[in-house]
């Protein structure tokens, strides 16, 4: 594998972000959700206006994983008021780490996670937290392997379907 690059996404990357977001979400969840619920979620969550607004938010941070000029994954982090829950200043939320299926198992998610750790240090976060669908066993395993522990659950709505997310967190030590 050639050199993987992790770059902060800019406003000029909105369409790239929309494309990778829609593809990876579909690859991950389309076989276990109705087409109607998937379309509704993709249209709302990956609308250009919404992504532009999120990219303009100083408390949201997007990173693109690129290999030979092709975007193969991305990361979305939230701090302060941009966090979907909890909204504590000493915390960093990983809202999304997604990688194209063909690159699973090739350490791309691990590189994106390393970027999240760098950002956590930068913002002096005491812990990182996230929500992950209880049936996304691959992701739950990834986060567990990286030291995250479940502390709660919450409901995630995909269209008209209510799904349970595991709330996981990792306390950071000041190394």
Short mmCIF file of N, CA and C in Angstrom, two decimals:
data_model
loop_
_atom_site.label_atom_id
_atom_site.label_comp_id
_atom_site.label_asym_id
_atom_site.label_seq_id
_atom_site.Cartn_x
_atom_site.Cartn_y
_atom_site.Cartn_z
N UNK A 1 0.85 -1.18 0.00
CA UNK A 1 0.00 0.00 0.00
C UNK A 1 0.89 1.23 0.00
N UNK A 2 0.60 2.16 -0.89
CA UNK A 2 1.37 3.40 -0.93
C UNK A 2 1.07 4.24 0.30
N UNK A 3 1.62 5.44 0.33
CA UNK A 3 1.50 6.26 1.51
C UNK A 3 0.09 6.79 1.71
N UNK A 4 -0.44 6.52 2.88
CA UNK A 4 -1.75 7.02 3.27
C UNK A 4 -1.56 8.42 3.83
N UNK A 5 -2.41 9.34 3.40
CA UNK A 5 -2.34 10.71 3.90
C UNK A 5 -3.64 11.01 4.65
N UNK A 6 -3.50 11.62 5.82
CA UNK A 6 -4.66 12.08 6.58
C UNK A 6 -4.60 13.60 6.57
N UNK A 7 -5.59 14.22 5.92
CA UNK A 7 -5.61 15.68 5.82
C UNK A 7 -6.89 16.26 6.38
N UNK A 8 -6.76 17.42 7.01
CA UNK A 8 -7.95 18.12 7.50
C UNK A 8 -8.80 18.50 6.30
N UNK A 9 -10.09 18.23 6.37
CA UNK A 9 -10.99 18.56 5.27
C UNK A 9 -11.28 20.05 5.27
N UNK A 10 -11.30 20.63 4.09
CA UNK A 10 -11.58 22.05 3.91
C UNK A 10 -12.95 22.20 3.26
N UNK A 11 -13.45 23.43 3.23
CA UNK A 11 -14.74 23.69 2.57
C UNK A 11 -14.71 23.18 1.13
N UNK A 12 -13.56 23.31 0.47
CA UNK A 12 -13.44 22.85 -0.92
C UNK A 12 -13.57 21.32 -1.04
N UNK A 13 -13.54 20.62 0.10
CA UNK A 13 -13.65 19.15 0.10
C UNK A 13 -15.08 18.66 0.37
N UNK A 14 -16.05 19.58 0.39
CA UNK A 14 -17.42 19.20 0.77
C UNK A 14 -17.98 18.07 -0.08
N UNK A 15 -17.79 18.14 -1.39
CA UNK A 15 -18.34 17.09 -2.27
C UNK A 15 -17.62 15.76 -2.03
N UNK A 16 -16.29 15.81 -1.84
CA UNK A 16 -15.54 14.58 -1.52
C UNK A 16 -16.07 13.96 -0.24
N UNK A 17 -16.32 14.80 0.76
CA UNK A 17 -16.82 14.35 2.04
C UNK A 17 -18.22 13.74 1.89
N UNK A 18 -19.05 14.39 1.11
CA UNK A 18 -20.40 13.87 0.87
C UNK A 18 -20.33 12.50 0.20
N UNK A 19 -19.47 12.37 -0.79
CA UNK A 19 -19.34 11.12 -1.54
C UNK A 19 -18.84 9.99 -0.65
N UNK A 20 -17.74 10.21 0.07
CA UNK A 20 -17.19 9.15 0.92
C UNK A 20 -18.16 8.83 2.06
N UNK A 21 -18.83 9.84 2.57
CA UNK A 21 -19.78 9.63 3.66
C UNK A 21 -20.94 8.74 3.23
N UNK A 22 -21.52 9.06 2.07
CA UNK A 22 -22.66 8.29 1.58
C UNK A 22 -22.26 6.85 1.23
N UNK A 23 -21.11 6.69 0.58
CA UNK A 23 -20.67 5.35 0.17
C UNK A 23 -20.37 4.48 1.39
N UNK A 24 -19.58 5.01 2.33
CA UNK A 24 -19.18 4.17 3.47
C UNK A 24 -20.36 3.87 4.39
N UNK A 25 -21.27 4.82 4.57
CA UNK A 25 -22.44 4.55 5.41
C UNK A 25 -23.30 3.46 4.76
N UNK A 26 -23.48 3.57 3.45
CA UNK A 26 -24.26 2.57 2.71
C UNK A 26 -23.60 1.19 2.80
N UNK A 27 -22.29 1.14 2.58
CA UNK A 27 -21.58 -0.15 2.65
C UNK A 27 -21.75 -0.79 4.03
N UNK A 28 -21.73 0.05 5.06
CA UNK A 28 -21.76 -0.46 6.43
C UNK A 28 -23.16 -0.91 6.85
N UNK A 29 -24.19 -0.17 6.43
CA UNK A 29 -25.50 -0.40 7.02
C UNK A 29 -26.64 -0.78 6.07
N UNK A 30 -26.45 -0.71 4.74
CA UNK A 30 -27.60 -0.90 3.84
C UNK A 30 -28.18 -2.31 3.89
N UNK A 31 -27.36 -3.31 4.19
CA UNK A 31 -27.90 -4.67 4.19
C UNK A 31 -28.71 -4.99 5.45
N UNK A 32 -28.67 -4.12 6.46
CA UNK A 32 -29.40 -4.38 7.70
C UNK A 32 -30.45 -3.31 8.00
N UNK A 33 -30.73 -2.44 7.03
CA UNK A 33 -31.74 -1.40 7.20
C UNK A 33 -32.58 -1.30 5.94
N UNK A 34 -33.80 -0.77 6.09
CA UNK A 34 -34.67 -0.62 4.92
C UNK A 34 -34.09 0.44 3.99
N UNK A 35 -34.38 0.27 2.70
CA UNK A 35 -33.91 1.23 1.70
C UNK A 35 -34.48 2.62 1.99
N UNK A 36 -35.73 2.65 2.41
CA UNK A 36 -36.40 3.92 2.71
C UNK A 36 -35.68 4.66 3.86
N UNK A 37 -35.39 3.95 4.94
CA UNK A 37 -34.69 4.56 6.08
C UNK A 37 -33.28 5.00 5.69
N UNK A 38 -32.61 4.19 4.88
CA UNK A 38 -31.25 4.54 4.43
C UNK A 38 -31.28 5.82 3.59
N UNK A 39 -32.20 5.90 2.64
CA UNK A 39 -32.27 7.08 1.76
C UNK A 39 -32.55 8.35 2.57
N UNK A 40 -33.47 8.25 3.51
CA UNK A 40 -33.82 9.39 4.35
C UNK A 40 -32.59 9.86 5.13
N UNK A 41 -31.89 8.91 5.75
CA UNK A 41 -30.71 9.27 6.54
C UNK A 41 -29.61 9.87 5.66
N UNK A 42 -29.33 9.23 4.53
CA UNK A 42 -28.27 9.71 3.64
C UNK A 42 -28.60 11.11 3.12
N UNK A 43 -29.85 11.33 2.73
CA UNK A 43 -30.25 12.64 2.20
C UNK A 43 -30.13 13.73 3.26
N UNK A 44 -30.49 13.40 4.50
CA UNK A 44 -30.43 14.41 5.57
C UNK A 44 -29.00 14.62 6.07
N UNK A 45 -28.33 13.54 6.42
CA UNK A 45 -27.02 13.64 7.07
C UNK A 45 -25.90 14.07 6.13
N UNK A 46 -26.06 13.77 4.84
CA UNK A 46 -24.99 14.09 3.90
C UNK A 46 -25.41 15.13 2.86
N UNK A 47 -26.38 15.96 3.23
CA UNK A 47 -26.78 17.08 2.37
C UNK A 47 -25.62 18.07 2.33
N UNK A 48 -25.36 18.66 1.16
CA UNK A 48 -24.23 19.59 1.03
C UNK A 48 -24.35 20.76 2.00
N UNK A 49 -25.57 21.27 2.22
CA UNK A 49 -25.73 22.42 3.14
C UNK A 49 -25.33 22.01 4.55
N UNK A 50 -25.74 20.81 4.96
CA UNK A 50 -25.43 20.34 6.32
C UNK A 50 -23.92 20.15 6.47
N UNK A 51 -23.29 19.51 5.50
CA UNK A 51 -21.84 19.28 5.56
C UNK A 51 -21.08 20.60 5.54
N UNK A 52 -21.53 21.55 4.73
CA UNK A 52 -20.88 22.87 4.67
C UNK A 52 -20.97 23.55 6.02
N UNK A 53 -22.13 23.50 6.62
CA UNK A 53 -22.33 24.09 7.95
C UNK A 53 -21.42 23.42 8.98
N UNK A 54 -21.33 22.09 8.94
CA UNK A 54 -20.47 21.36 9.88
C UNK A 54 -18.99 21.69 9.64
N UNK A 55 -18.60 21.79 8.37
CA UNK A 55 -17.20 22.14 8.06
C UNK A 55 -16.87 23.56 8.53
N UNK A 56 -17.87 24.43 8.54
CA UNK A 56 -17.66 25.81 9.00
C UNK A 56 -17.70 25.95 10.52
N UNK A 57 -18.12 24.91 11.21
CA UNK A 57 -18.22 24.96 12.67
C UNK A 57 -16.83 24.78 13.27
N UNK A 58 -16.38 25.76 14.05
CA UNK A 58 -15.02 25.71 14.61
C UNK A 58 -14.83 24.54 15.59
N UNK A 59 -15.93 23.96 16.06
CA UNK A 59 -15.84 22.85 17.02
C UNK A 59 -16.01 21.48 16.38
N UNK A 60 -16.17 21.44 15.06
CA UNK A 60 -16.22 20.16 14.33
C UNK A 60 -14.97 20.06 13.46
N UNK A 61 -14.42 18.87 13.39
CA UNK A 61 -13.15 18.67 12.69
C UNK A 61 -13.26 17.41 11.83
N UNK A 62 -13.12 17.59 10.52
CA UNK A 62 -13.17 16.47 9.58
C UNK A 62 -11.78 16.21 9.03
N UNK A 63 -11.47 14.94 8.83
CA UNK A 63 -10.20 14.54 8.22
C UNK A 63 -10.49 13.50 7.15
N UNK A 64 -9.80 13.63 6.02
CA UNK A 64 -9.95 12.68 4.92
C UNK A 64 -8.72 11.78 4.85
N UNK A 65 -8.96 10.48 4.68
CA UNK A 65 -7.88 9.53 4.46
C UNK A 65 -7.77 9.35 2.96
N UNK A 66 -6.59 9.69 2.40
CA UNK A 66 -6.40 9.60 0.95
C UNK A 66 -5.22 8.69 0.62
N UNK A 67 -5.44 7.90 -0.40
CA UNK A 67 -4.41 7.00 -0.91
C UNK A 67 -4.33 7.23 -2.41
N UNK A 68 -3.16 7.66 -2.87
CA UNK A 68 -2.96 7.95 -4.30
C UNK A 68 -4.04 8.88 -4.85
N UNK A 69 -4.40 9.90 -4.08
CA UNK A 69 -5.37 10.88 -4.52
C UNK A 69 -6.83 10.45 -4.41
N UNK A 70 -7.06 9.22 -3.97
CA UNK A 70 -8.44 8.72 -3.80
C UNK A 70 -8.81 8.80 -2.32
N UNK A 71 -9.97 9.38 -2.02
CA UNK A 71 -10.45 9.41 -0.64
C UNK A 71 -10.99 8.02 -0.31
N UNK A 72 -10.43 7.39 0.74
CA UNK A 72 -10.84 6.01 1.08
C UNK A 72 -11.48 5.93 2.47
N UNK A 73 -11.52 7.06 3.18
CA UNK A 73 -12.14 7.05 4.51
C UNK A 73 -12.15 8.45 5.07
N UNK A 74 -12.84 8.60 6.21
CA UNK A 74 -12.86 9.91 6.84
C UNK A 74 -13.17 9.80 8.33
N UNK A 75 -12.91 10.89 9.02
CA UNK A 75 -13.08 10.99 10.46
C UNK A 75 -13.81 12.29 10.75
N UNK A 76 -14.76 12.24 11.67
CA UNK A 76 -15.41 13.47 12.14
C UNK A 76 -15.30 13.51 13.66
N UNK A 77 -14.73 14.61 14.16
CA UNK A 77 -14.56 14.83 15.59
C UNK A 77 -15.35 16.06 16.00
N UNK A 78 -15.84 16.06 17.23
CA UNK A 78 -16.54 17.22 17.76
C UNK A 78 -15.99 17.59 19.13
N UNK A 79 -15.86 18.90 19.35
CA UNK A 79 -15.47 19.41 20.66
C UNK A 79 -16.54 20.40 21.13
N UNK A 80 -16.47 20.76 22.37
CA UNK A 80 -17.34 21.79 22.97
C UNK A 80 -18.80 21.61 22.55
N UNK A 81 -19.41 22.68 22.05
CA UNK A 81 -20.84 22.67 21.73
C UNK A 81 -21.21 21.81 20.52
N UNK A 82 -20.25 21.43 19.71
CA UNK A 82 -20.55 20.61 18.53
C UNK A 82 -20.83 19.15 18.90
N UNK A 83 -20.47 18.74 20.12
CA UNK A 83 -20.69 17.36 20.52
C UNK A 83 -22.19 17.04 20.49
N UNK A 84 -22.51 15.83 20.09
CA UNK A 84 -23.91 15.45 19.96
C UNK A 84 -24.58 15.26 21.32
N UNK A 85 -23.81 14.96 22.33
CA UNK A 85 -24.31 14.82 23.69
C UNK A 85 -23.18 15.26 24.63
N UNK A 86 -23.48 15.34 25.89
CA UNK A 86 -22.50 15.61 26.96
C UNK A 86 -21.89 17.01 26.90
N UNK A 87 -21.43 17.44 25.75
CA UNK A 87 -20.95 18.81 25.52
C UNK A 87 -20.01 19.35 26.62
N UNK A 88 -19.08 18.53 27.04
CA UNK A 88 -18.14 18.98 28.05
C UNK A 88 -16.86 19.45 27.38
N UNK A 89 -16.30 20.52 27.92
CA UNK A 89 -15.11 21.11 27.31
C UNK A 89 -13.87 20.24 27.43
N UNK A 90 -13.88 19.30 28.39
CA UNK A 90 -12.69 18.45 28.57
C UNK A 90 -12.82 17.14 27.79
N UNK A 91 -13.75 17.11 26.82
CA UNK A 91 -14.01 15.87 26.09
C UNK A 91 -13.90 16.08 24.58
N UNK A 92 -13.63 14.99 23.88
CA UNK A 92 -13.61 14.97 22.42
C UNK A 92 -14.52 13.83 22.00
N UNK A 93 -15.44 14.11 21.08
CA UNK A 93 -16.32 13.07 20.56
C UNK A 93 -15.83 12.61 19.19
N UNK A 94 -15.72 11.29 19.02
CA UNK A 94 -15.52 10.72 17.69
C UNK A 94 -16.93 10.44 17.18
N UNK A 95 -17.41 11.26 16.25
CA UNK A 95 -18.75 11.02 15.73
C UNK A 95 -18.73 9.98 14.63
N UNK A 96 -17.67 10.00 13.81
CA UNK A 96 -17.60 9.03 12.71
C UNK A 96 -16.16 8.67 12.37
N UNK A 97 -15.93 7.38 12.20
CA UNK A 97 -14.73 6.87 11.51
C UNK A 97 -15.28 5.87 10.51
N UNK A 98 -15.13 6.17 9.24
CA UNK A 98 -15.61 5.26 8.19
C UNK A 98 -14.52 5.07 7.15
N UNK A 99 -14.41 3.82 6.69
CA UNK A 99 -13.40 3.46 5.68
C UNK A 99 -14.09 2.58 4.64
N UNK A 100 -13.74 2.78 3.37
CA UNK A 100 -14.29 1.93 2.30
C UNK A 100 -14.02 0.46 2.64
N UNK A 101 -15.01 -0.37 2.36
CA UNK A 101 -14.93 -1.80 2.71
C UNK A 101 -13.66 -2.46 2.17
N UNK A 102 -13.27 -2.10 0.94
CA UNK A 102 -12.09 -2.76 0.35
C UNK A 102 -10.80 -2.45 1.11
N UNK A 103 -10.84 -1.44 2.00
CA UNK A 103 -9.65 -1.08 2.77
C UNK A 103 -9.77 -1.48 4.24
N UNK A 104 -10.83 -2.23 4.60
CA UNK A 104 -10.95 -2.73 5.97
C UNK A 104 -9.77 -3.66 6.26
N UNK A 105 -9.27 -3.61 7.48
CA UNK A 105 -8.17 -4.48 7.86
C UNK A 105 -6.81 -4.00 7.38
N UNK A 106 -6.76 -2.80 6.81
CA UNK A 106 -5.48 -2.28 6.29
C UNK A 106 -4.97 -1.08 7.11
N UNK A 107 -5.42 -0.99 8.35
CA UNK A 107 -4.94 0.02 9.32
C UNK A 107 -5.38 1.46 9.00
N UNK A 108 -6.32 1.65 8.08
CA UNK A 108 -6.77 3.01 7.75
C UNK A 108 -7.54 3.60 8.93
N UNK A 109 -8.45 2.81 9.51
CA UNK A 109 -9.21 3.29 10.67
C UNK A 109 -8.26 3.60 11.83
N UNK A 110 -7.22 2.80 11.97
CA UNK A 110 -6.25 3.02 13.04
C UNK A 110 -5.52 4.35 12.84
N UNK A 111 -5.20 4.67 11.60
CA UNK A 111 -4.55 5.96 11.29
C UNK A 111 -5.50 7.13 11.58
N UNK A 112 -6.77 6.95 11.23
CA UNK A 112 -7.75 8.00 11.52
C UNK A 112 -7.91 8.16 13.03
N UNK A 113 -7.92 7.05 13.74
CA UNK A 113 -8.01 7.09 15.20
C UNK A 113 -6.78 7.80 15.79
N UNK A 114 -5.60 7.56 15.23
CA UNK A 114 -4.38 8.25 15.68
C UNK A 114 -4.54 9.77 15.53
N UNK A 115 -5.19 10.19 14.44
CA UNK A 115 -5.46 11.61 14.24
C UNK A 115 -6.39 12.13 15.34
N UNK A 116 -7.35 11.33 15.73
CA UNK A 116 -8.27 11.71 16.82
C UNK A 116 -7.49 11.89 18.12
N UNK A 117 -6.54 11.01 18.37
CA UNK A 117 -5.72 11.13 19.59
C UNK A 117 -4.89 12.42 19.57
N UNK A 118 -4.34 12.76 18.39
CA UNK A 118 -3.58 14.01 18.26
C UNK A 118 -4.46 15.21 18.57
N UNK A 119 -5.68 15.20 18.02
CA UNK A 119 -6.62 16.30 18.24
C UNK A 119 -7.00 16.37 19.72
N UNK A 120 -7.16 15.23 20.36
CA UNK A 120 -7.51 15.19 21.78
C UNK A 120 -6.41 15.85 22.61
N UNK A 121 -5.15 15.59 22.26
CA UNK A 121 -4.02 16.23 22.96
C UNK A 121 -4.05 17.73 22.73
N UNK A 122 -4.27 18.10 21.48
CA UNK A 122 -4.29 19.52 21.09
C UNK A 122 -5.34 20.31 21.88
N UNK A 123 -6.53 19.73 22.06
CA UNK A 123 -7.60 20.43 22.77
C UNK A 123 -7.60 20.11 24.27
N UNK A 124 -6.56 19.36 24.71
CA UNK A 124 -6.40 19.00 26.11
C UNK A 124 -7.61 18.25 26.67
N UNK A 125 -8.15 17.34 25.86
CA UNK A 125 -9.28 16.52 26.29
C UNK A 125 -8.84 15.53 27.35
N UNK A 126 -9.68 15.34 28.35
CA UNK A 126 -9.40 14.35 29.39
C UNK A 126 -9.91 12.97 28.99
N UNK A 127 -10.89 12.96 28.09
CA UNK A 127 -11.38 11.68 27.58
C UNK A 127 -11.98 11.85 26.19
N UNK A 128 -12.06 10.71 25.49
CA UNK A 128 -12.68 10.64 24.17
C UNK A 128 -13.92 9.76 24.35
N UNK A 129 -15.00 10.15 23.72
CA UNK A 129 -16.21 9.32 23.80
C UNK A 129 -16.86 9.18 22.43
N UNK A 130 -17.76 8.23 22.31
CA UNK A 130 -18.44 7.98 21.04
C UNK A 130 -19.67 7.12 21.28
N UNK A 131 -20.52 7.09 20.26
CA UNK A 131 -21.65 6.16 20.24
C UNK A 131 -21.46 5.25 19.05
N UNK A 132 -21.66 3.95 19.25
CA UNK A 132 -21.49 2.98 18.17
C UNK A 132 -22.65 1.98 18.23
N UNK A 133 -23.23 1.67 17.08
CA UNK A 133 -24.36 0.76 17.03
C UNK A 133 -23.98 -0.58 17.63
N UNK A 134 -24.82 -1.07 18.55
CA UNK A 134 -24.52 -2.32 19.25
C UNK A 134 -24.34 -3.50 18.30
N UNK A 135 -24.93 -3.44 17.10
CA UNK A 135 -24.80 -4.55 16.15
C UNK A 135 -23.68 -4.35 15.14
N UNK A 136 -22.92 -3.25 15.27
CA UNK A 136 -21.76 -3.05 14.40
C UNK A 136 -20.55 -3.66 15.12
N UNK A 137 -20.50 -4.99 15.07
CA UNK A 137 -19.52 -5.73 15.87
C UNK A 137 -18.08 -5.38 15.50
N UNK A 138 -17.84 -5.13 14.23
CA UNK A 138 -16.49 -4.77 13.79
C UNK A 138 -16.04 -3.48 14.47
N UNK A 139 -16.91 -2.47 14.51
CA UNK A 139 -16.56 -1.19 15.13
C UNK A 139 -16.44 -1.33 16.65
N UNK A 140 -17.36 -2.06 17.27
CA UNK A 140 -17.30 -2.25 18.72
C UNK A 140 -15.97 -2.91 19.09
N UNK A 141 -15.58 -3.90 18.33
CA UNK A 141 -14.31 -4.59 18.56
C UNK A 141 -13.13 -3.65 18.38
N UNK A 142 -13.17 -2.81 17.34
CA UNK A 142 -12.10 -1.83 17.08
C UNK A 142 -11.93 -0.90 18.27
N UNK A 143 -13.04 -0.34 18.76
CA UNK A 143 -12.94 0.61 19.88
C UNK A 143 -12.51 -0.09 21.17
N UNK A 144 -13.01 -1.30 21.40
CA UNK A 144 -12.61 -2.06 22.60
C UNK A 144 -11.11 -2.32 22.57
N UNK A 145 -10.62 -2.73 21.40
CA UNK A 145 -9.18 -2.99 21.22
C UNK A 145 -8.35 -1.73 21.51
N UNK A 146 -8.93 -0.56 21.23
CA UNK A 146 -8.23 0.70 21.47
C UNK A 146 -8.49 1.28 22.85
N UNK A 147 -9.05 0.47 23.75
CA UNK A 147 -9.16 0.88 25.15
C UNK A 147 -10.45 1.57 25.55
N UNK A 148 -11.46 1.56 24.68
CA UNK A 148 -12.74 2.17 25.04
C UNK A 148 -13.58 1.19 25.85
N UNK A 149 -14.35 1.76 26.80
CA UNK A 149 -15.20 0.97 27.67
C UNK A 149 -16.62 1.52 27.59
N UNK A 150 -17.60 0.62 27.53
CA UNK A 150 -18.99 1.08 27.48
C UNK A 150 -19.39 1.67 28.83
N UNK A 151 -20.09 2.82 28.80
CA UNK A 151 -20.57 3.43 30.03
C UNK A 151 -22.07 3.70 30.01
N UNK A 152 -22.72 3.56 28.86
CA UNK A 152 -24.15 3.84 28.77
C UNK A 152 -24.63 3.40 27.39
N UNK A 153 -25.92 3.63 27.12
CA UNK A 153 -26.47 3.42 25.78
C UNK A 153 -27.34 4.63 25.44
N UNK A 154 -27.61 4.83 24.17
CA UNK A 154 -28.58 5.83 23.76
C UNK A 154 -29.25 5.36 22.48
N UNK A 155 -30.32 6.03 22.12
CA UNK A 155 -31.08 5.66 20.93
C UNK A 155 -30.60 6.51 19.75
N UNK A 156 -30.35 5.83 18.65
CA UNK A 156 -29.98 6.47 17.40
C UNK A 156 -31.13 6.22 16.43
N UNK A 157 -31.63 7.26 15.80
CA UNK A 157 -32.74 7.11 14.86
C UNK A 157 -32.21 7.06 13.43
N UNK A 158 -32.56 5.99 12.76
CA UNK A 158 -32.25 5.86 11.33
C UNK A 158 -33.61 5.80 10.64
N UNK A 159 -34.02 6.93 10.08
CA UNK A 159 -35.37 7.01 9.50
C UNK A 159 -36.38 6.81 10.62
N UNK A 160 -37.27 5.80 10.47
CA UNK A 160 -38.25 5.57 11.52
C UNK A 160 -37.84 4.41 12.43
N UNK A 161 -36.60 3.98 12.32
CA UNK A 161 -36.10 2.86 13.12
C UNK A 161 -35.26 3.37 14.29
N UNK A 162 -35.61 2.94 15.49
CA UNK A 162 -34.81 3.29 16.67
C UNK A 162 -33.82 2.17 16.93
N UNK A 163 -32.55 2.53 17.01
CA UNK A 163 -31.48 1.54 17.23
C UNK A 163 -30.71 1.93 18.48
N UNK A 164 -30.13 0.93 19.13
CA UNK A 164 -29.38 1.19 20.35
C UNK A 164 -27.89 1.35 20.03
N UNK A 165 -27.36 2.48 20.45
CA UNK A 165 -25.92 2.71 20.36
C UNK A 165 -25.29 2.47 21.72
N UNK A 166 -24.13 1.87 21.70
CA UNK A 166 -23.34 1.75 22.93
C UNK A 166 -22.56 3.05 23.07
N UNK A 167 -22.62 3.66 24.23
CA UNK A 167 -21.82 4.84 24.52
C UNK A 167 -20.52 4.31 25.12
N UNK A 168 -19.41 4.68 24.51
CA UNK A 168 -18.11 4.19 24.97
C UNK A 168 -17.18 5.37 25.20
N UNK A 169 -16.27 5.20 26.15
CA UNK A 169 -15.30 6.28 26.37
C UNK A 169 -13.95 5.72 26.77
N UNK A 170 -12.97 6.57 26.56
CA UNK A 170 -11.60 6.23 26.93
C UNK A 170 -11.01 7.43 27.65
N UNK A 171 -10.59 7.22 28.89
CA UNK A 171 -9.96 8.28 29.65
C UNK A 171 -8.51 8.37 29.20
N UNK A 172 -8.06 9.61 28.96
CA UNK A 172 -6.71 9.81 28.46
C UNK A 172 -5.78 10.16 29.61
N UNK A 173 -4.58 9.64 29.54
CA UNK A 173 -3.58 10.00 30.53
C UNK A 173 -2.67 11.04 29.89
N UNK A 174 -2.18 11.96 30.66
CA UNK A 174 -1.30 12.99 30.13
C UNK A 174 0.11 12.46 30.04
N UNK A 175 0.39 11.87 28.88
CA UNK A 175 1.74 11.29 28.68
C UNK A 175 2.68 12.31 28.10
#
